[in-house]
Coordinates of C-alpha atoms in Angstrom, one line a residue:
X1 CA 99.9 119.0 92.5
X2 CA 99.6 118.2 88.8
X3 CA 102.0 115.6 87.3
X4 CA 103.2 116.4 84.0
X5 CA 104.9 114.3 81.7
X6 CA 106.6 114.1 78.4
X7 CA 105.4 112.9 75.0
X8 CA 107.7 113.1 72.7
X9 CA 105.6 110.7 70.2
X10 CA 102.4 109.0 70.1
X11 CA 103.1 105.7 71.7
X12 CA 104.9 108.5 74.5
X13 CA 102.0 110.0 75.0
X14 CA 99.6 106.9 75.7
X15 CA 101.9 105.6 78.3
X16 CA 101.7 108.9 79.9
X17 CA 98.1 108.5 79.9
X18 CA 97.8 104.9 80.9
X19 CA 100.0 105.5 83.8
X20 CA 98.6 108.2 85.3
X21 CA 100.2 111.8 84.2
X22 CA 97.6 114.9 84.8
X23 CA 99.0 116.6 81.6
X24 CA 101.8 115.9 78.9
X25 CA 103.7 118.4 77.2
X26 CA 104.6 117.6 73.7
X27 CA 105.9 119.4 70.6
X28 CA 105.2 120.1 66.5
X29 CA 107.5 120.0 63.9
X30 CA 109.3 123.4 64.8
X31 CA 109.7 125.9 67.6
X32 CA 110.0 123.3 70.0
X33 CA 113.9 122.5 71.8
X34 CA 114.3 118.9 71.1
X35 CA 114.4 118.3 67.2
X36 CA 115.7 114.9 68.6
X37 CA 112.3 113.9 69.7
X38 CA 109.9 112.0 67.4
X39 CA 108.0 115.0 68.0
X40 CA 104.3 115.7 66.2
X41 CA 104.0 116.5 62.6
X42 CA 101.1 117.3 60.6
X43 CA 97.7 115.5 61.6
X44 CA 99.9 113.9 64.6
X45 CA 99.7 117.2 66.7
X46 CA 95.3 118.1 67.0
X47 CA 95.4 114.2 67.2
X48 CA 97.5 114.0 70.2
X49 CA 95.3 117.1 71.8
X50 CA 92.4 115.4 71.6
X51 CA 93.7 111.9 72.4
X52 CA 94.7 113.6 75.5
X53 CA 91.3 115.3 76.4
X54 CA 89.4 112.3 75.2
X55 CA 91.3 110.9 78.6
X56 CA 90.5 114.2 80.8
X57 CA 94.5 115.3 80.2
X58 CA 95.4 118.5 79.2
X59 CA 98.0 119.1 76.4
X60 CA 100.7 122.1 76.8
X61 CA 102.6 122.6 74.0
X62 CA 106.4 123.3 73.6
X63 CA 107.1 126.2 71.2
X64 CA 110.4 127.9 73.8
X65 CA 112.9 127.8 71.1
X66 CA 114.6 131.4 70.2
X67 CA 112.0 133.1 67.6
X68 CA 114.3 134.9 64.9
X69 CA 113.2 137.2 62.5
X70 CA 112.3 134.4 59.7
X71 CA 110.9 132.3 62.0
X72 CA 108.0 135.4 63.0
X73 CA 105.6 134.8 59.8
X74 CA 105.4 130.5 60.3
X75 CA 105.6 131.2 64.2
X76 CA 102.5 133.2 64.2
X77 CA 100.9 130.6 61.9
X78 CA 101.9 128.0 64.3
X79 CA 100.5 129.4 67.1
X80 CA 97.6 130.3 65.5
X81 CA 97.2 126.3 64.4
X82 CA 97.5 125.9 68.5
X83 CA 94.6 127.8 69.3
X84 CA 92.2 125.9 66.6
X85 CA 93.1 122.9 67.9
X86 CA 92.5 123.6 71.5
X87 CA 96.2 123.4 73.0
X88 CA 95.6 124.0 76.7
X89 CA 98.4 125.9 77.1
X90 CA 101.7 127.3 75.0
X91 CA 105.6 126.4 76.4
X92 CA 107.8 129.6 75.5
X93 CA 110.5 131.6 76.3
X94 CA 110.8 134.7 73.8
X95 CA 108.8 137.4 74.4
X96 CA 107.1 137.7 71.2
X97 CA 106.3 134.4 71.7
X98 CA 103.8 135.8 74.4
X99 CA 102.4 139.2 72.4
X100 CA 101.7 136.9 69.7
X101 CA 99.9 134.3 71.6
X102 CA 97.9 136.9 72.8
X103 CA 96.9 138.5 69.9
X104 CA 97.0 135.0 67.5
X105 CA 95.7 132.5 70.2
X106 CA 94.0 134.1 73.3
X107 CA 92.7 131.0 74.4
X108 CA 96.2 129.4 74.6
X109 CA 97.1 129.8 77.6
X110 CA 100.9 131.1 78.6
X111 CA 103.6 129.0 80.1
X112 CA 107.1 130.7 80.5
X113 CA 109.8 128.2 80.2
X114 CA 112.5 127.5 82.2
X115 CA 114.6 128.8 79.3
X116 CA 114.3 132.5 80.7
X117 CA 115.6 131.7 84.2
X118 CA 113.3 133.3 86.2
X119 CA 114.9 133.5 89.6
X120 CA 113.1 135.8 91.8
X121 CA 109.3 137.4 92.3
X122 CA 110.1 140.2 90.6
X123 CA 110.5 139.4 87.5
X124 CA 107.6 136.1 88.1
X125 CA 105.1 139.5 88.7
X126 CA 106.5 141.1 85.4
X127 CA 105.6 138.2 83.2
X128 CA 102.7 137.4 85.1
X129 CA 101.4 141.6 84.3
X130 CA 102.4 140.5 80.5
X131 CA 99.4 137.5 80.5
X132 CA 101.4 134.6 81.8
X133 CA 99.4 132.0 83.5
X134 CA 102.8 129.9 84.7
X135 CA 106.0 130.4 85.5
X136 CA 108.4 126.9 84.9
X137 CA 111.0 128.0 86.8
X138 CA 114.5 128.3 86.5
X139 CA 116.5 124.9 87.7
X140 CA 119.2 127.0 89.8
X141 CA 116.3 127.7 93.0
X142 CA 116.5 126.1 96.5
X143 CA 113.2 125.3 98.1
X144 CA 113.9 128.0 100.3
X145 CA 114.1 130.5 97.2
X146 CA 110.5 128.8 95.6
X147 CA 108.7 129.4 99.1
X148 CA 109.9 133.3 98.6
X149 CA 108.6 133.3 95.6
X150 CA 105.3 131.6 96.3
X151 CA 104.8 134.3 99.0
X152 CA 105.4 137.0 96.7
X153 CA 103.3 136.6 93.9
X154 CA 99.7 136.2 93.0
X155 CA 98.2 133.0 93.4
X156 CA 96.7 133.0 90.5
X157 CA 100.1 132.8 88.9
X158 CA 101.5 129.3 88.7
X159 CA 104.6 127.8 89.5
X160 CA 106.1 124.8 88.1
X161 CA 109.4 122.8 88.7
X162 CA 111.3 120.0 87.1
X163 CA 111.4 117.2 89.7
X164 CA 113.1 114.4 87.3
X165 CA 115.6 113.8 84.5
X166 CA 118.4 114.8 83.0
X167 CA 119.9 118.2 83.7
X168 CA 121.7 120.9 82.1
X169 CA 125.4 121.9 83.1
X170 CA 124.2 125.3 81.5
X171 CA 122.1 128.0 83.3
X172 CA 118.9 126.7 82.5
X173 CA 119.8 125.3 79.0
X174 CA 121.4 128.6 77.9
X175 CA 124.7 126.7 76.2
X176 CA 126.5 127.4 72.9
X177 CA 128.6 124.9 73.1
X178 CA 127.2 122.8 70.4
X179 CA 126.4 126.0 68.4
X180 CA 130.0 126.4 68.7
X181 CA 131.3 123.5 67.6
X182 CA 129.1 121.5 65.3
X183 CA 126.7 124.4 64.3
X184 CA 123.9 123.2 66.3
X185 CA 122.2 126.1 67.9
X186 CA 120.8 124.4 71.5
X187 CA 118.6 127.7 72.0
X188 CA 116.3 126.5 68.7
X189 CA 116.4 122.5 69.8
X190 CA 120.0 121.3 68.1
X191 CA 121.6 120.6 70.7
X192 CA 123.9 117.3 70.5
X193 CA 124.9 117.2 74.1
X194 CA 128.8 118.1 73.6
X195 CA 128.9 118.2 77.8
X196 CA 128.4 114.3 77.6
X197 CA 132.0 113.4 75.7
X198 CA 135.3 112.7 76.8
X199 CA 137.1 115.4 77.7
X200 CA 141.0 116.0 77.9
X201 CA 143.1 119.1 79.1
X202 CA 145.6 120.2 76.7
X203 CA 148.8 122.6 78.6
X204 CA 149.3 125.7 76.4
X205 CA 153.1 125.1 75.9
X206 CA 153.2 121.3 75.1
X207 CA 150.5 121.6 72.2
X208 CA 149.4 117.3 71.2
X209 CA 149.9 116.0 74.9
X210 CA 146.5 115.6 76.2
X211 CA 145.8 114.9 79.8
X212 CA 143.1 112.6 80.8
X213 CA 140.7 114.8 83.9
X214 CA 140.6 112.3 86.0
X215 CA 138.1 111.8 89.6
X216 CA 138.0 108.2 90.6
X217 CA 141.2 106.6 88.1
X218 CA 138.6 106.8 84.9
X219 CA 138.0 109.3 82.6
X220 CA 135.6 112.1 83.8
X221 CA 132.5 113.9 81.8
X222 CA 133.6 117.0 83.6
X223 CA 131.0 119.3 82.0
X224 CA 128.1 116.5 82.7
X225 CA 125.7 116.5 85.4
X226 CA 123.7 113.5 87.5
X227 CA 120.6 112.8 87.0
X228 CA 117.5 114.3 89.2
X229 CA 115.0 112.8 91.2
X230 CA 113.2 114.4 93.8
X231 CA 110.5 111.3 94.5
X232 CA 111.2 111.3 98.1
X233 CA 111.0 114.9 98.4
X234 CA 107.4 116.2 96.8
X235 CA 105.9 116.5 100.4
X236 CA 108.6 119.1 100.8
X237 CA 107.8 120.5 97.0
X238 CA 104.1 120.6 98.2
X239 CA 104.6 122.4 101.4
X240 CA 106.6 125.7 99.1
X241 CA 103.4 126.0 96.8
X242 CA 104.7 124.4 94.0
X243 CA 101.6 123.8 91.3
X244 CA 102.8 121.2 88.8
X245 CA 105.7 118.4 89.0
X246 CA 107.4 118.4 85.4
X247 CA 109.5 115.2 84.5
X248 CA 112.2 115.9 81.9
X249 CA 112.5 113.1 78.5
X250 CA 110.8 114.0 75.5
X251 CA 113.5 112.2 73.8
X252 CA 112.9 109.2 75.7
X253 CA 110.8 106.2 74.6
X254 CA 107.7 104.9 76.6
X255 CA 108.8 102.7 78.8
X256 CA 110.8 105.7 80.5
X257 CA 107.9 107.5 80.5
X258 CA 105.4 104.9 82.0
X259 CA 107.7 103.6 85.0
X260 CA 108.9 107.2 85.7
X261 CA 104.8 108.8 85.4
X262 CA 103.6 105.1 87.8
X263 CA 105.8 106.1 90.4
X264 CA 105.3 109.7 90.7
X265 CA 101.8 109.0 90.5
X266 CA 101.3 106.4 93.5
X267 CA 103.7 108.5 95.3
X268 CA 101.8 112.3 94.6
X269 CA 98.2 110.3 95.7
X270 CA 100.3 109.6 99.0
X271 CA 101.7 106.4 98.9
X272 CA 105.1 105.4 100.4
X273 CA 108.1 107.3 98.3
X274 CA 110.3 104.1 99.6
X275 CA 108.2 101.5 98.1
X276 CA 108.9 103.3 94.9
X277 CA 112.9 104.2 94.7
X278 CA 113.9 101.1 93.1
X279 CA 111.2 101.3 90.6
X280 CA 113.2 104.0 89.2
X281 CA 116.6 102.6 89.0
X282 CA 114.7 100.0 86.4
X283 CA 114.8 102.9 83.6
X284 CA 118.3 103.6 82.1
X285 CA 119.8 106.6 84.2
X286 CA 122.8 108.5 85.4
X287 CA 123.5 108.4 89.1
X288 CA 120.8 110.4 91.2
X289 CA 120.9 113.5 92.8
X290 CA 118.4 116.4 94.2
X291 CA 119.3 119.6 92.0
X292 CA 119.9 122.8 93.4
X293 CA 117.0 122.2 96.1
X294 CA 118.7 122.0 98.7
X295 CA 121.1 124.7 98.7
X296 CA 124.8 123.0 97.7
X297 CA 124.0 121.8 94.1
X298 CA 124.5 117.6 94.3
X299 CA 125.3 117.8 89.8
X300 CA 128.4 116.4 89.7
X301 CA 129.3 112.8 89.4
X302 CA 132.0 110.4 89.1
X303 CA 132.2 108.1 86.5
X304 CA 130.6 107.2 83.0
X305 CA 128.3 104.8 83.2
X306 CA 124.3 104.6 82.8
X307 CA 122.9 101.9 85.0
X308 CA 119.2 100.0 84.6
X309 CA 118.0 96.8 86.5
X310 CA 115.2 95.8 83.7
X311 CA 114.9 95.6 79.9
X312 CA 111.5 96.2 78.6
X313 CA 110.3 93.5 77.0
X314 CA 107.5 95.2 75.5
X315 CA 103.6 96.2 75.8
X316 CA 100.9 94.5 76.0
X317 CA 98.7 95.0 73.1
X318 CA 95.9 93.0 73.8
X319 CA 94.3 90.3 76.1
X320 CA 92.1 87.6 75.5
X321 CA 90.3 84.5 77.1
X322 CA 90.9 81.3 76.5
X323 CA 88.9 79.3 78.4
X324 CA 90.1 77.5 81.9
X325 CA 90.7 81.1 83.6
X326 CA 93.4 81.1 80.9
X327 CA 95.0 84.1 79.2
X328 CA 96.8 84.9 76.3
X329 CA 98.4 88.1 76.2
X330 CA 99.7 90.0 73.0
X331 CA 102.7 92.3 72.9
X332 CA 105.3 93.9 70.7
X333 CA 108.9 92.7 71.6
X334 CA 111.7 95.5 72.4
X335 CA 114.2 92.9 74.3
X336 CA 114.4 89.2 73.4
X337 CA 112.8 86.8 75.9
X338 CA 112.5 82.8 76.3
X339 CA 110.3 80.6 76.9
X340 CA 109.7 80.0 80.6
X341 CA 111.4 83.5 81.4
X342 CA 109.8 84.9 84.4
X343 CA 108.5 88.6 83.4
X344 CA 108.0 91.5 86.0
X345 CA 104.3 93.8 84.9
X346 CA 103.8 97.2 85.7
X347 CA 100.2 98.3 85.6
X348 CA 98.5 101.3 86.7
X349 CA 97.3 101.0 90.2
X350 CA 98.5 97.6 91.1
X351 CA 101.9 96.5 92.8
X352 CA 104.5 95.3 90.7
X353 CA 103.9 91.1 90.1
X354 CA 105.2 88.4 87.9
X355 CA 104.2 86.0 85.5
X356 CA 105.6 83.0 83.6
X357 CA 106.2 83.5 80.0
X358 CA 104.4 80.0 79.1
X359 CA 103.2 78.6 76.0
X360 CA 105.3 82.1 74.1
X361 CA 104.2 81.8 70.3
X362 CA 104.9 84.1 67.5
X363 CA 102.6 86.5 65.7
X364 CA 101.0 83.1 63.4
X365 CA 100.5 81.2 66.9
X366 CA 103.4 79.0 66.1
X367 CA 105.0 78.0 69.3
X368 CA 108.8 79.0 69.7
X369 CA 111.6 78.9 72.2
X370 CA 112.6 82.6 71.7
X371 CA 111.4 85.7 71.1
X372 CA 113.8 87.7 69.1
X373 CA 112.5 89.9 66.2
X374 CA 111.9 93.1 67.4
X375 CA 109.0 96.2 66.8
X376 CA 107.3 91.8 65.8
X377 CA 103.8 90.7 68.5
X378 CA 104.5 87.6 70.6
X379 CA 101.8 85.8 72.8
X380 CA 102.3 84.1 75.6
X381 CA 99.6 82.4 78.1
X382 CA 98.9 83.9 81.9
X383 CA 96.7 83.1 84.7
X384 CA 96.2 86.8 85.5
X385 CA 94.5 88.8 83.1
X386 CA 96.4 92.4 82.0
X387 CA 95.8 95.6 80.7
X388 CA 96.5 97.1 77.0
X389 CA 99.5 99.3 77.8
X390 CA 100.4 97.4 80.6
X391 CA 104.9 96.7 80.4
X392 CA 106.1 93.7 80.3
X393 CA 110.0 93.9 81.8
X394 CA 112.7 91.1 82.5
X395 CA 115.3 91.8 85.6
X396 CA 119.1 91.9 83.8
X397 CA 122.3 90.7 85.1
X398 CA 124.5 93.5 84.0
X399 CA 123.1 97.1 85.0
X400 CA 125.5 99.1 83.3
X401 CA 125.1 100.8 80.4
X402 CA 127.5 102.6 78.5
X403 CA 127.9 106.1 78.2
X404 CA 125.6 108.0 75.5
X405 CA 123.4 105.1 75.0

């Protein structure tokens, strides 16, 4: 099965690659449904293509936002950009989205987003008739329903699920909610998440008393789902013919993406899902739950937290000898560290180890007790040499996390 990952920016995108994804879908300027995202504008996007074929990845593209009837004449010179610069495939939902690939970029090939809810082999076999290659299928399916479906289309037609992330309270991202009340259209990538604030009730006869919806004596994000995360599950995921394991975050930074990718990885190439469970309660997250596969949806939670056990404390940029079997190793900071701080590395292929922050200096090679200017490259020395890309993380007391962080 092919492991796909988000980039939603350049330093995204490398950690995808370093850590294993097959493919990375990513997005331009427009047309894509996460304005939020660093996205790729100008130069940024046929860089990003051919950064991921230089590493044998392919690169699909996210252009599933509604296509009005402005938006035809720059959409059609999008897409036509898409094809020159070799896009392996195209992420959209309209149907003129797909005639115009066709006839614009032929050698793009066709994804259909989750965004038009396919839910049954009918209407897979209609878009697969119209040129569609893949089918990212709608969020609402048991496992049960995706093995129906498997058996009752081509195989030539793909079929890919989301297997990690956030979720939508909405039928497959089909909300208006934020259109609604901000003016932020969530079908054309606007979408500022009203489902995730507080909520009260207000009784029609006694207008300005609020009631608080409570579950557990706290207030409740009633319109807010958990988390998913299926990593314990993809033997069951392979066994219904799914093709390709999509993990949700393009607005997420890259130490998201390379944990999230490094465990899916290890555990796709058939490595114990167990030894990796707790690798992804490092990354800042909502309680977890399995989706609709199972039947009963598990979406729901209680409470309004977002938990993490780990900060990053940045990547490694470079690594260097200096004599005595000695390292230093270079990395940007994202989390203040001290001296002497024992750091946990995750690196592509190896089991998660530690090593001493020793001998930490700043950017000039002036030794310092603390590390605490941010985006600023720090040094300390290691006995074990490590990879560029490699994360540097640092175990926290307090796993909680407020709410919208």
């Amino acid at each position: 099965m092919e492991l796909l990952t988000p980039a939603g920016g350049l330093e995204q995108l490398r950690y995808a690659v370093h850590f294993g994804a097959d493919a990375v879908y990513l997005a331009g300027e427009r047309f894509g449904l996460r304005e939020r995202a660093e996205n790729f504008h100008g130069v940024d996007l046929p860089f990003a293509v051919s950064y991921a074929h230089e590493h044998g990845k392919k690169a699909y593209i996210a252009a599933n936002a509604l296509v009005h009837e402005g938006d035809l004449p720059e959409f059609q010179a999008y897409i036509q950009t898409l094809g020159e610069i070799g896009a392996d495939a195209a992420i959209v939902s309209d149907p003129a989205a797909i005639e115009m690939l066709q006839e614009f970029a032929p050698n793009v090939a066709i994804h259909l987003s989750t965004q038009a809810s396919v839910v049954n082999a009918r209407t897979a076999r209609w878009y697969h008739s119209l040129g569609v290659k893949r089918i990212v299928l709608a969020r609402e399916l048991s496992l049960g329903e995706i093995a129906a479906i498997r058996d009752s289309v081509p195989d030539s037609l793909e079929l890919e699920v989301f297997v990690h992330g956030a979720m939508c309270i909405a039928y497959s991202g089909r909300c208006l909610i934020s259109n609604y009340l901000v003016g932020r259209d969530a079908n054309r990538g606007g979408c500022t998440q009203p489902c995730r604030w507080r909520w009260s009730l207000q009784e029609e006869t006694r207008p300005g008393e609020y009631f608080p919806i409570e579950e557990d004596g706290g207030h409740s994000f009633v319109l807010s789902s958990a988390d998913l995360n299926m990593l314990e599950h993809i033997d069951d995921l392979r066994r219904v013919g799914v093709d390709s394991l999509k993990i949700e975050g393009r607005v997420k930074g890259a130490y998201y993406v390379g944990v999230v990718t490094n465990a899916y990885r290890r555990v796709i190439d058939g490595e114990p899902a167990q030894r990796y469970s707790s690798e992804l309660d490092t990354v800042s997250h909502r309680p977890y739950h399995t989706g609709f596969f199972y039947g009963t949806p598990a979406q729901s939670y209680e409470g309004r937290e977002y938990t993490q056990t780990c900060d990053f404390v940045g990547g490694v940029k470079a690594c260097t000898l200096e004599g005595d079997g000695c390292f230093r190793i270079s990395f940007t900071l994202r989390n203040r560290i001290y001296r002497d701080d024992v750091l946990e590395v995750l690196s592509p292929g190896r089991d998660v180890f530690e090593v001493t922050c020793t001998d930490l200096c700043d950017v000039d090679g002036i030794p310092c007790a603390v590390a605490d200017h941010n985006a600023h490259v720090y040094s300390f020395t290691s006995d074990t040499p490590l990879a560029p890309l490699d994360i540097l993380r640092k175990r926290r007391v307090n796993t909680e996390i407020q709410a919208g962080r």
